[in-house]
Short mmCIF file of C-alpha atoms in Angstrom, two decimals:
data_model
loop_
_atom_site.label_atom_id
_atom_site.label_comp_id
_atom_site.label_asym_id
_atom_site.label_seq_id
_atom_site.Cartn_x
_atom_site.Cartn_y
_atom_site.Cartn_z
CA UNK A 1 -1.01 -0.37 -10.82
CA UNK A 2 2.50 0.24 -9.62
CA UNK A 3 3.53 -2.60 -7.37
CA UNK A 4 4.83 -1.75 -3.91
CA UNK A 5 7.15 -4.21 -2.23
CA UNK A 6 7.42 -4.82 1.51
CA UNK A 7 9.23 -2.35 3.73
CA UNK A 8 8.64 0.56 1.39
CA UNK A 9 7.66 4.09 2.51
CA UNK A 10 3.92 3.57 1.89
CA UNK A 11 3.76 0.36 3.90
CA UNK A 12 5.84 1.96 6.65
CA UNK A 13 3.47 4.94 6.85
CA UNK A 14 0.29 2.85 6.87
CA UNK A 15 1.55 0.25 9.33
CA UNK A 16 2.54 2.96 11.80
CA UNK A 17 -0.92 4.56 11.87
CA UNK A 18 -4.20 3.66 13.55
CA UNK A 19 -6.95 4.86 11.19
CA UNK A 20 -9.86 3.43 13.20
CA UNK A 21 -12.85 5.64 12.41
CA UNK A 22 -14.56 4.51 15.62
CA UNK A 23 -11.78 6.32 17.50
CA UNK A 24 -11.19 9.36 15.27
CA UNK A 25 -14.85 9.83 14.28
CA UNK A 26 -13.46 11.57 11.20
CA UNK A 27 -15.84 11.37 8.24
CA UNK A 28 -13.42 13.18 5.91
CA UNK A 29 -10.85 10.42 5.58
CA UNK A 30 -12.08 10.16 1.97
CA UNK A 31 -14.62 12.15 0.00
CA UNK A 32 -16.27 12.81 -3.35
CA UNK A 33 -13.34 14.59 -5.03
CA UNK A 34 -10.75 12.05 -3.89
CA UNK A 35 -10.31 10.36 -7.26
CA UNK A 36 -6.86 9.10 -8.34
CA UNK A 37 -6.36 11.85 -10.92
CA UNK A 38 -7.52 14.68 -8.64
CA UNK A 39 -5.43 13.43 -5.71
CA UNK A 40 -2.37 13.26 -7.97
CA UNK A 41 -2.91 16.78 -9.34
CA UNK A 42 -3.45 18.30 -5.88
CA UNK A 43 -0.26 16.61 -4.65
CA UNK A 44 1.62 18.19 -7.55
CA UNK A 45 0.04 21.59 -6.81
CA UNK A 46 1.19 21.34 -3.19
CA UNK A 47 4.73 20.45 -4.25
CA UNK A 48 4.91 23.40 -6.65
CA UNK A 49 3.67 25.78 -3.96
CA UNK A 50 6.00 24.39 -1.29
CA UNK A 51 9.03 24.69 -3.58
CA UNK A 52 8.39 28.40 -4.15
CA UNK A 53 7.45 29.13 -0.55
CA UNK A 54 10.24 27.29 1.27
CA UNK A 55 7.90 24.58 2.62
CA UNK A 56 5.94 27.02 4.79
CA UNK A 57 2.55 25.86 6.08
CA UNK A 58 -0.38 26.68 3.82
CA UNK A 59 -4.17 26.83 3.65
CA UNK A 60 -6.17 25.08 0.95
CA UNK A 61 -6.93 28.53 -0.49
CA UNK A 62 -3.18 29.16 -0.93
CA UNK A 63 -2.92 26.10 -3.18
CA UNK A 64 -6.24 26.87 -4.85
CA UNK A 65 -5.33 30.42 -5.90
CA UNK A 66 -1.73 29.71 -6.83
CA UNK A 67 -0.97 30.53 -10.49
CA UNK A 68 0.84 27.21 -11.01
CA UNK A 69 -2.20 25.31 -9.73
CA UNK A 70 -4.49 27.22 -12.05
CA UNK A 71 -2.35 26.36 -15.08
CA UNK A 72 -2.12 22.70 -14.13
CA UNK A 73 -5.85 22.29 -13.47
CA UNK A 74 -6.89 24.01 -16.69
CA UNK A 75 -4.40 21.96 -18.75
CA UNK A 76 -5.40 18.63 -17.28
CA UNK A 77 -9.15 18.95 -16.79
CA UNK A 78 -10.10 21.69 -19.26
CA UNK A 79 -11.99 23.32 -16.40
CA UNK A 80 -12.62 27.04 -15.89
CA UNK A 81 -9.91 29.10 -14.22
CA UNK A 82 -9.57 28.46 -10.50
CA UNK A 83 -10.58 32.11 -9.98
CA UNK A 84 -13.82 31.70 -11.92
CA UNK A 85 -16.63 32.93 -9.63
CA UNK A 86 -19.12 30.35 -10.93
CA UNK A 87 -16.80 27.47 -10.02
CA UNK A 88 -16.00 28.68 -6.51
CA UNK A 89 -17.99 26.02 -4.62
CA UNK A 90 -16.66 23.23 -6.84
CA UNK A 91 -13.02 24.29 -6.44
CA UNK A 92 -13.36 24.66 -2.68
CA UNK A 93 -14.11 20.93 -2.44
CA UNK A 94 -11.71 20.07 -5.28
CA UNK A 95 -8.71 21.26 -3.25
CA UNK A 96 -9.95 20.78 0.30
CA UNK A 97 -11.11 17.18 0.19
CA UNK A 98 -7.86 15.60 -1.12
CA UNK A 99 -5.91 17.65 1.42
CA UNK A 100 -8.13 16.32 4.19
CA UNK A 101 -7.45 12.77 2.97
CA UNK A 102 -3.70 13.39 2.92
CA UNK A 103 -3.93 14.86 6.40
CA UNK A 104 -5.78 11.83 7.80
CA UNK A 105 -3.32 9.51 6.05
CA UNK A 106 -0.32 11.28 7.60
CA UNK A 107 1.15 12.79 4.44
CA UNK A 108 0.24 16.30 5.55
CA UNK A 109 0.05 17.71 9.06
CA UNK A 110 -3.06 19.75 9.89
CA UNK A 111 -3.21 22.45 12.53
CA UNK A 112 -6.08 24.82 13.24
CA UNK A 113 -5.10 28.48 13.64
CA UNK A 114 -7.61 31.29 14.12
CA UNK A 115 -10.40 29.04 12.92
CA UNK A 116 -8.60 27.96 9.73
CA UNK A 117 -6.84 24.73 8.79
CA UNK A 118 -3.13 25.05 8.02
CA UNK A 119 -1.25 22.17 6.41
CA UNK A 120 2.41 21.22 6.20
CA UNK A 121 4.20 18.42 4.36
CA UNK A 122 5.40 15.66 6.70
CA UNK A 123 5.93 12.81 4.21
CA UNK A 124 7.55 14.26 1.12
CA UNK A 125 8.43 10.86 -0.38
CA UNK A 126 4.84 9.66 -0.64
CA UNK A 127 3.57 13.07 -1.74
CA UNK A 128 6.07 12.99 -4.62
CA UNK A 129 5.08 9.42 -5.46
CA UNK A 130 1.39 10.32 -5.64
CA UNK A 131 2.09 13.44 -7.70
CA UNK A 132 3.96 11.49 -10.35
CA UNK A 133 0.90 9.81 -11.88
CA UNK A 134 -2.76 8.92 -11.26
CA UNK A 135 -1.80 5.21 -11.31
CA UNK A 136 0.60 5.82 -8.42
CA UNK A 137 -2.17 7.73 -6.69
CA UNK A 138 -4.60 4.86 -7.18
CA UNK A 139 -2.07 2.41 -5.80
CA UNK A 140 -1.76 4.50 -2.67
CA UNK A 141 -5.54 4.90 -2.41
CA UNK A 142 -6.18 1.16 -2.56
CA UNK A 143 -3.65 0.46 0.20
CA UNK A 144 -4.90 3.37 2.30
CA UNK A 145 -8.59 2.51 1.95
CA UNK A 146 -7.97 -1.12 2.87
CA UNK A 147 -5.94 -0.08 5.96
CA UNK A 148 -8.65 2.32 7.16
CA UNK A 149 -11.32 -0.37 6.74
CA UNK A 150 -9.10 -2.96 8.43
CA UNK A 151 -8.38 -0.68 11.40
CA UNK A 152 -12.10 0.08 11.63
CA UNK A 153 -12.95 -3.67 11.62
CA UNK A 154 -15.19 -3.50 8.55
CA UNK A 155 -12.96 -4.71 5.71
CA UNK A 156 -14.42 -8.21 6.10
CA UNK A 157 -17.73 -6.81 4.82
CA UNK A 158 -16.04 -5.84 1.56
CA UNK A 159 -14.20 -9.16 1.36
CA UNK A 160 -17.48 -10.99 1.66
CA UNK A 161 -18.95 -8.99 -1.21
CA UNK A 162 -15.93 -9.54 -3.47
CA UNK A 163 -16.19 -13.29 -2.79
CA UNK A 164 -19.94 -13.35 -3.51
CA UNK A 165 -20.93 -10.58 -5.93
CA UNK A 166 -24.71 -10.45 -6.07
CA UNK A 167 -27.20 -7.56 -5.87
CA UNK A 168 -28.19 -8.78 -2.40
CA UNK A 169 -24.63 -8.88 -0.99
CA UNK A 170 -24.01 -5.48 -2.60
CA UNK A 171 -27.05 -3.88 -0.95
CA UNK A 172 -26.15 -5.50 2.36
CA UNK A 173 -22.62 -4.06 2.18
CA UNK A 174 -23.87 -0.61 1.19
CA UNK A 175 -26.42 -0.58 4.03
CA UNK A 176 -23.89 -1.71 6.66
CA UNK A 177 -21.34 0.88 5.47
CA UNK A 178 -23.99 3.59 5.78
CA UNK A 179 -24.98 2.45 9.26
CA UNK A 180 -21.34 2.31 10.34
CA UNK A 181 -20.63 5.82 9.02
CA UNK A 182 -23.69 7.37 10.69
CA UNK A 183 -22.98 5.59 13.99
CA UNK A 184 -19.29 6.54 14.15
CA UNK A 185 -19.01 10.02 12.57
CA UNK A 186 -20.87 13.31 12.71
CA UNK A 187 -22.74 12.45 9.49
CA UNK A 188 -26.45 12.06 10.14
CA UNK A 189 -28.15 11.92 6.75
CA UNK A 190 -28.18 9.06 4.25
CA UNK A 191 -26.87 10.94 1.20
CA UNK A 192 -23.28 11.52 2.34
CA UNK A 193 -22.46 7.93 3.32
CA UNK A 194 -23.63 6.77 -0.11
CA UNK A 195 -21.44 9.39 -1.78
CA UNK A 196 -18.42 8.31 0.26
CA UNK A 197 -19.20 4.64 -0.40
CA UNK A 198 -18.52 5.11 -4.13
CA UNK A 199 -15.00 6.38 -3.47
CA UNK A 200 -14.31 3.51 -1.08
CA UNK A 201 -15.87 0.72 -3.11
CA UNK A 202 -14.71 1.33 -6.67
CA UNK A 203 -10.93 1.52 -6.16
CA UNK A 204 -11.14 -1.77 -4.24
CA UNK A 205 -13.35 -3.27 -6.96
CA UNK A 206 -10.86 -2.19 -9.62
CA UNK A 207 -8.03 -3.83 -7.69
CA UNK A 208 -10.09 -7.02 -7.27
CA UNK A 209 -11.23 -7.06 -10.91
CA UNK A 210 -14.77 -6.97 -9.56
CA UNK A 211 -18.08 -5.21 -10.01
CA UNK A 212 -18.47 -2.03 -7.99
CA UNK A 213 -21.15 0.63 -7.79
CA UNK A 214 -22.74 2.93 -10.37
CA UNK A 215 -25.64 5.30 -9.72
CA UNK A 216 -26.40 3.65 -6.40
CA UNK A 217 -26.56 0.06 -7.64
CA UNK A 218 -24.13 -2.75 -8.29
CA UNK A 219 -22.41 -2.10 -11.60
CA UNK A 220 -23.28 -4.38 -14.52
CA UNK A 221 -19.61 -4.78 -15.43
CA UNK A 222 -16.33 -4.87 -13.55
CA UNK A 223 -14.95 -1.46 -12.63
CA UNK A 224 -12.53 -0.04 -15.19
CA UNK A 225 -10.10 2.86 -15.02
CA UNK A 226 -12.45 5.49 -16.56
CA UNK A 227 -14.97 4.67 -13.81
CA UNK A 228 -12.50 5.93 -11.20
CA UNK A 229 -11.52 9.33 -12.55
CA UNK A 230 -13.01 12.76 -12.05
CA UNK A 231 -16.00 13.39 -14.32
CA UNK A 232 -16.77 16.87 -15.58
CA UNK A 233 -20.19 15.88 -16.90
CA UNK A 234 -23.31 16.01 -14.77
CA UNK A 235 -25.42 13.02 -15.71
CA UNK A 236 -28.70 14.62 -14.68
CA UNK A 237 -28.02 17.58 -16.96
CA UNK A 238 -27.28 15.21 -19.84
CA UNK A 239 -30.43 13.22 -19.04
CA UNK A 240 -32.54 16.34 -19.57
CA UNK A 241 -31.26 16.55 -23.17
CA UNK A 242 -32.56 13.10 -24.11
CA UNK A 243 -34.06 12.96 -27.63
CA UNK A 244 -37.75 12.10 -27.54
CA UNK A 245 -37.35 9.16 -29.93
CA UNK A 246 -35.00 7.31 -27.53
CA UNK A 247 -35.81 5.50 -24.33
CA UNK A 248 -34.06 6.60 -21.16
CA UNK A 249 -32.01 3.37 -21.13
CA UNK A 250 -30.93 3.82 -24.77
CA UNK A 251 -29.89 7.40 -24.07
CA UNK A 252 -27.95 6.36 -20.95
CA UNK A 253 -25.99 3.78 -22.97
CA UNK A 254 -25.16 6.34 -25.67
CA UNK A 255 -23.97 8.87 -23.09
CA UNK A 256 -21.99 6.24 -21.19
CA UNK A 257 -20.11 5.29 -24.36
CA UNK A 258 -19.54 8.94 -25.24
CA UNK A 259 -18.28 9.78 -21.75
CA UNK A 260 -16.01 6.74 -21.75
CA UNK A 261 -14.51 7.89 -25.06
CA UNK A 262 -14.06 11.45 -23.80
CA UNK A 263 -12.50 10.26 -20.55
CA UNK A 264 -10.09 7.93 -22.33
CA UNK A 265 -8.99 10.74 -24.67
CA UNK A 266 -8.38 13.02 -21.69
CA UNK A 267 -6.51 10.30 -19.83
CA UNK A 268 -4.33 9.62 -22.88
CA UNK A 269 -3.58 13.30 -23.39
CA UNK A 270 -2.73 13.79 -19.73
CA UNK A 271 -0.56 10.67 -19.70
CA UNK A 272 1.52 12.02 -22.58
CA UNK A 273 1.79 15.40 -20.84
CA UNK A 274 2.88 13.79 -17.54
CA UNK A 275 5.30 11.43 -19.27
CA UNK A 276 6.99 14.35 -21.03
CA UNK A 277 7.56 15.95 -17.64
CA UNK A 278 8.87 12.68 -16.25
CA UNK A 279 11.40 12.28 -19.09
CA UNK A 280 12.62 15.85 -18.63
CA UNK A 281 12.79 15.70 -14.83
CA UNK A 282 14.08 12.18 -14.21
CA UNK A 283 15.63 11.05 -17.52
CA UNK A 284 17.47 14.29 -18.36
CA UNK A 285 15.35 14.75 -21.47
CA UNK A 286 16.99 11.80 -23.25
CA UNK A 287 15.34 9.34 -25.65
CA UNK A 288 14.66 5.96 -24.05
CA UNK A 289 15.84 4.10 -27.14
CA UNK A 290 19.07 5.65 -28.38
CA UNK A 291 20.02 8.35 -25.84
CA UNK A 292 19.28 11.25 -28.21
CA UNK A 293 18.90 14.54 -26.34
CA UNK A 294 15.61 16.26 -27.11
CA UNK A 295 15.45 19.83 -28.28
CA UNK A 296 12.22 20.98 -26.64
CA UNK A 297 9.57 18.54 -25.45
CA UNK A 298 10.26 14.80 -25.87
CA UNK A 299 8.23 13.06 -28.56
CA UNK A 300 6.04 10.51 -26.80
CA UNK A 301 4.98 7.48 -28.83
CA UNK A 302 2.13 5.04 -28.13
CA UNK A 303 3.70 1.63 -28.74
CA UNK A 304 0.23 0.17 -29.26
CA UNK A 305 -1.62 2.95 -31.14
CA UNK A 306 -4.20 4.90 -29.16
CA UNK A 307 -6.69 4.76 -32.04
CA UNK A 308 -6.69 0.96 -32.02
CA UNK A 309 -6.16 0.36 -28.30
CA UNK A 310 -7.91 3.22 -26.45
CA UNK A 311 -8.22 1.22 -23.22
CA UNK A 312 -4.43 1.17 -22.75
CA UNK A 313 -3.70 4.55 -24.34
CA UNK A 314 -3.24 6.17 -20.91
CA UNK A 315 -0.87 3.54 -19.50
CA UNK A 316 2.66 4.86 -19.04
CA UNK A 317 3.83 1.34 -19.81
CA UNK A 318 2.51 1.89 -23.36
CA UNK A 319 4.44 5.15 -23.80
CA UNK A 320 8.05 5.65 -24.82
CA UNK A 321 10.12 8.77 -25.51
CA UNK A 322 11.66 8.69 -28.97
CA UNK A 323 13.71 10.90 -31.24
CA UNK A 324 11.77 12.33 -34.23
CA UNK A 325 13.48 9.99 -36.70
CA UNK A 326 12.67 6.84 -34.71
CA UNK A 327 9.14 8.08 -34.08
CA UNK A 328 8.64 8.39 -37.84
CA UNK A 329 10.09 4.93 -38.42
CA UNK A 330 7.77 3.42 -35.80
CA UNK A 331 4.86 4.56 -37.97
CA UNK A 332 6.22 3.20 -41.26
CA UNK A 333 7.97 6.42 -42.31
CA UNK A 334 5.36 8.83 -41.07
CA UNK A 335 2.16 6.95 -41.91
CA UNK A 336 0.67 7.51 -38.47
CA UNK A 337 -2.31 5.22 -39.01
CA UNK A 338 0.07 2.25 -39.40
CA UNK A 339 2.55 0.44 -37.14
CA UNK A 340 5.94 -1.03 -37.99
CA UNK A 341 5.60 -4.42 -36.26
CA UNK A 342 9.34 -5.06 -36.09
CA UNK A 343 9.99 -1.67 -34.61
CA UNK A 344 7.08 -2.13 -32.20
CA UNK A 345 8.65 -5.27 -30.74
CA UNK A 346 12.05 -3.61 -30.42
CA UNK A 347 10.41 -0.73 -28.57
CA UNK A 348 8.64 -3.16 -26.22
CA UNK A 349 11.96 -4.88 -25.45
CA UNK A 350 13.46 -1.46 -24.78
CA UNK A 351 10.48 -0.52 -22.61
CA UNK A 352 10.89 -3.71 -20.61
CA UNK A 353 14.49 -2.76 -19.88
CA UNK A 354 13.46 0.77 -18.87
CA UNK A 355 10.79 -0.55 -16.48
CA UNK A 356 13.24 -3.02 -14.93
CA UNK A 357 15.77 -0.21 -14.36
CA UNK A 358 13.04 2.05 -13.01
CA UNK A 359 11.97 -0.56 -10.44
CA UNK A 360 15.28 -0.01 -8.66
CA UNK A 361 14.76 3.75 -8.37
CA UNK A 362 13.45 5.49 -5.23
CA UNK A 363 9.70 5.07 -4.91
CA UNK A 364 9.08 8.78 -5.63
CA UNK A 365 10.56 8.25 -9.13
CA UNK A 366 8.68 5.06 -10.03
CA UNK A 367 6.17 5.70 -12.80
CA UNK A 368 5.79 2.28 -14.43
CA UNK A 369 5.11 -1.16 -13.04
CA UNK A 370 5.66 -4.74 -14.15
CA UNK A 371 2.01 -5.72 -13.62
CA UNK A 372 0.73 -2.81 -15.71
CA UNK A 373 3.23 -3.71 -18.43
CA UNK A 374 1.88 -7.28 -18.52
CA UNK A 375 -1.64 -5.90 -18.90
CA UNK A 376 -0.54 -3.65 -21.77
CA UNK A 377 1.16 -6.57 -23.54
CA UNK A 378 -1.86 -8.85 -23.18
CA UNK A 379 -4.22 -6.13 -24.42
CA UNK A 380 -1.94 -5.16 -27.29
CA UNK A 381 -1.30 -8.71 -28.48
CA UNK A 382 -4.83 -9.86 -27.59
CA UNK A 383 -3.62 -12.73 -25.43
CA UNK A 384 -3.49 -13.83 -21.80
CA UNK A 385 0.07 -15.13 -22.07
CA UNK A 386 1.75 -12.36 -20.10
CA UNK A 387 -0.57 -12.35 -17.11
CA UNK A 388 0.81 -15.80 -16.29
CA UNK A 389 4.39 -14.51 -16.09
CA UNK A 390 5.70 -14.40 -12.53
CA UNK A 391 5.97 -10.88 -11.14
CA UNK A 392 9.19 -9.09 -12.07
CA UNK A 393 10.39 -11.95 -14.28
CA UNK A 394 11.67 -9.58 -16.96
CA UNK A 395 13.87 -12.32 -18.42
CA UNK A 396 10.85 -14.42 -19.39
CA UNK A 397 9.06 -11.40 -20.84
CA UNK A 398 12.07 -10.51 -22.96
CA UNK A 399 12.36 -14.10 -24.17
CA UNK A 400 8.74 -14.05 -25.37
CA UNK A 401 9.19 -10.69 -27.09
CA UNK A 402 12.44 -11.78 -28.76
CA UNK A 403 10.76 -14.95 -30.04
CA UNK A 404 8.05 -12.83 -31.63
CA UNK A 405 10.72 -10.60 -33.15
CA UNK A 406 12.50 -13.63 -34.60
CA UNK A 407 9.23 -14.88 -36.10
CA UNK A 408 8.82 -11.58 -37.95
CA UNK A 409 12.36 -11.88 -39.30
CA UNK A 410 11.64 -15.35 -40.65
CA UNK A 411 8.50 -14.26 -42.50
#
């Protein structure tokens, strides 16, 4: 996740707010649709609407029924049109819930007029940062969730679980969170607190490299990125299609693997789409390697191939904008199932330089992070060498990469 240093706009916003739920009694500080990818998309939809409407206040329906929003949602999630009658209830929550989160956080202002909620942008910097990528959105979510729990005096419950991850400590945490939510908000039933708990727990678990929650229980494995994103599949519907010759557990495992594959493909596709926009908007449509100006959309290359490394195929730190000629060379003259190892290392050295330069940009333009880059390098080279590199020590990273490049030259 993109690293945020001290005294940055996110820390300034969070430190200046009191999010204590015992005082606000607001149950909508986070909700079911507040996943990193949805929050990022809704932020982008708001920015597009505000740009065309001179930053006037807006209702959630204004963003929902905007043509630009419709195009963006369909492209990214392959969902029905936002005007589809059958998806009306789903889209109502899809737009409203992230906007409620941003309102509680202090990114949007909310004012009730004639029985309707009207919103206005009050922190453009953070809204732009969130809109840039789901990883930026997740970074904000983790900081925001922790601050809300801290202000509400219940973060220690989560800390205790992360220090002692057992089914018993998990159930104790879940029960106490439910009791706290019912006691301090207008939620009375047991279903809603459990639904909110997922969106609170799993981003923190991901950050802590810990087990989270799946289907109401402690997850068997640590929470990974695909566990955090918006899912278009309804598991109960899939369950009804179980072949008779398979047990329920066997069928669940098959579907989980299939959904993970589908989600990773969507994440990879969306990452390429978002990175193209980033190169055009913030890099003047110029190749990151040799300053070639693109005619049309930039060609985005996976430095570690997506077919071989699907778990890092959606990381922006694994993407680089290349000219067509260099892109062909990177795949051994167009053989896209292969990788030119020498070229790969040169691209990683170039990417390291780009990330270092990007770290000095305004926060709203930061799309890549050092820590994510270390994760990509360790996954790609199947090592743990880079995770031991001190944060932002680009010199050491480049030394390691150059040594590998020299080794190839000697072979």
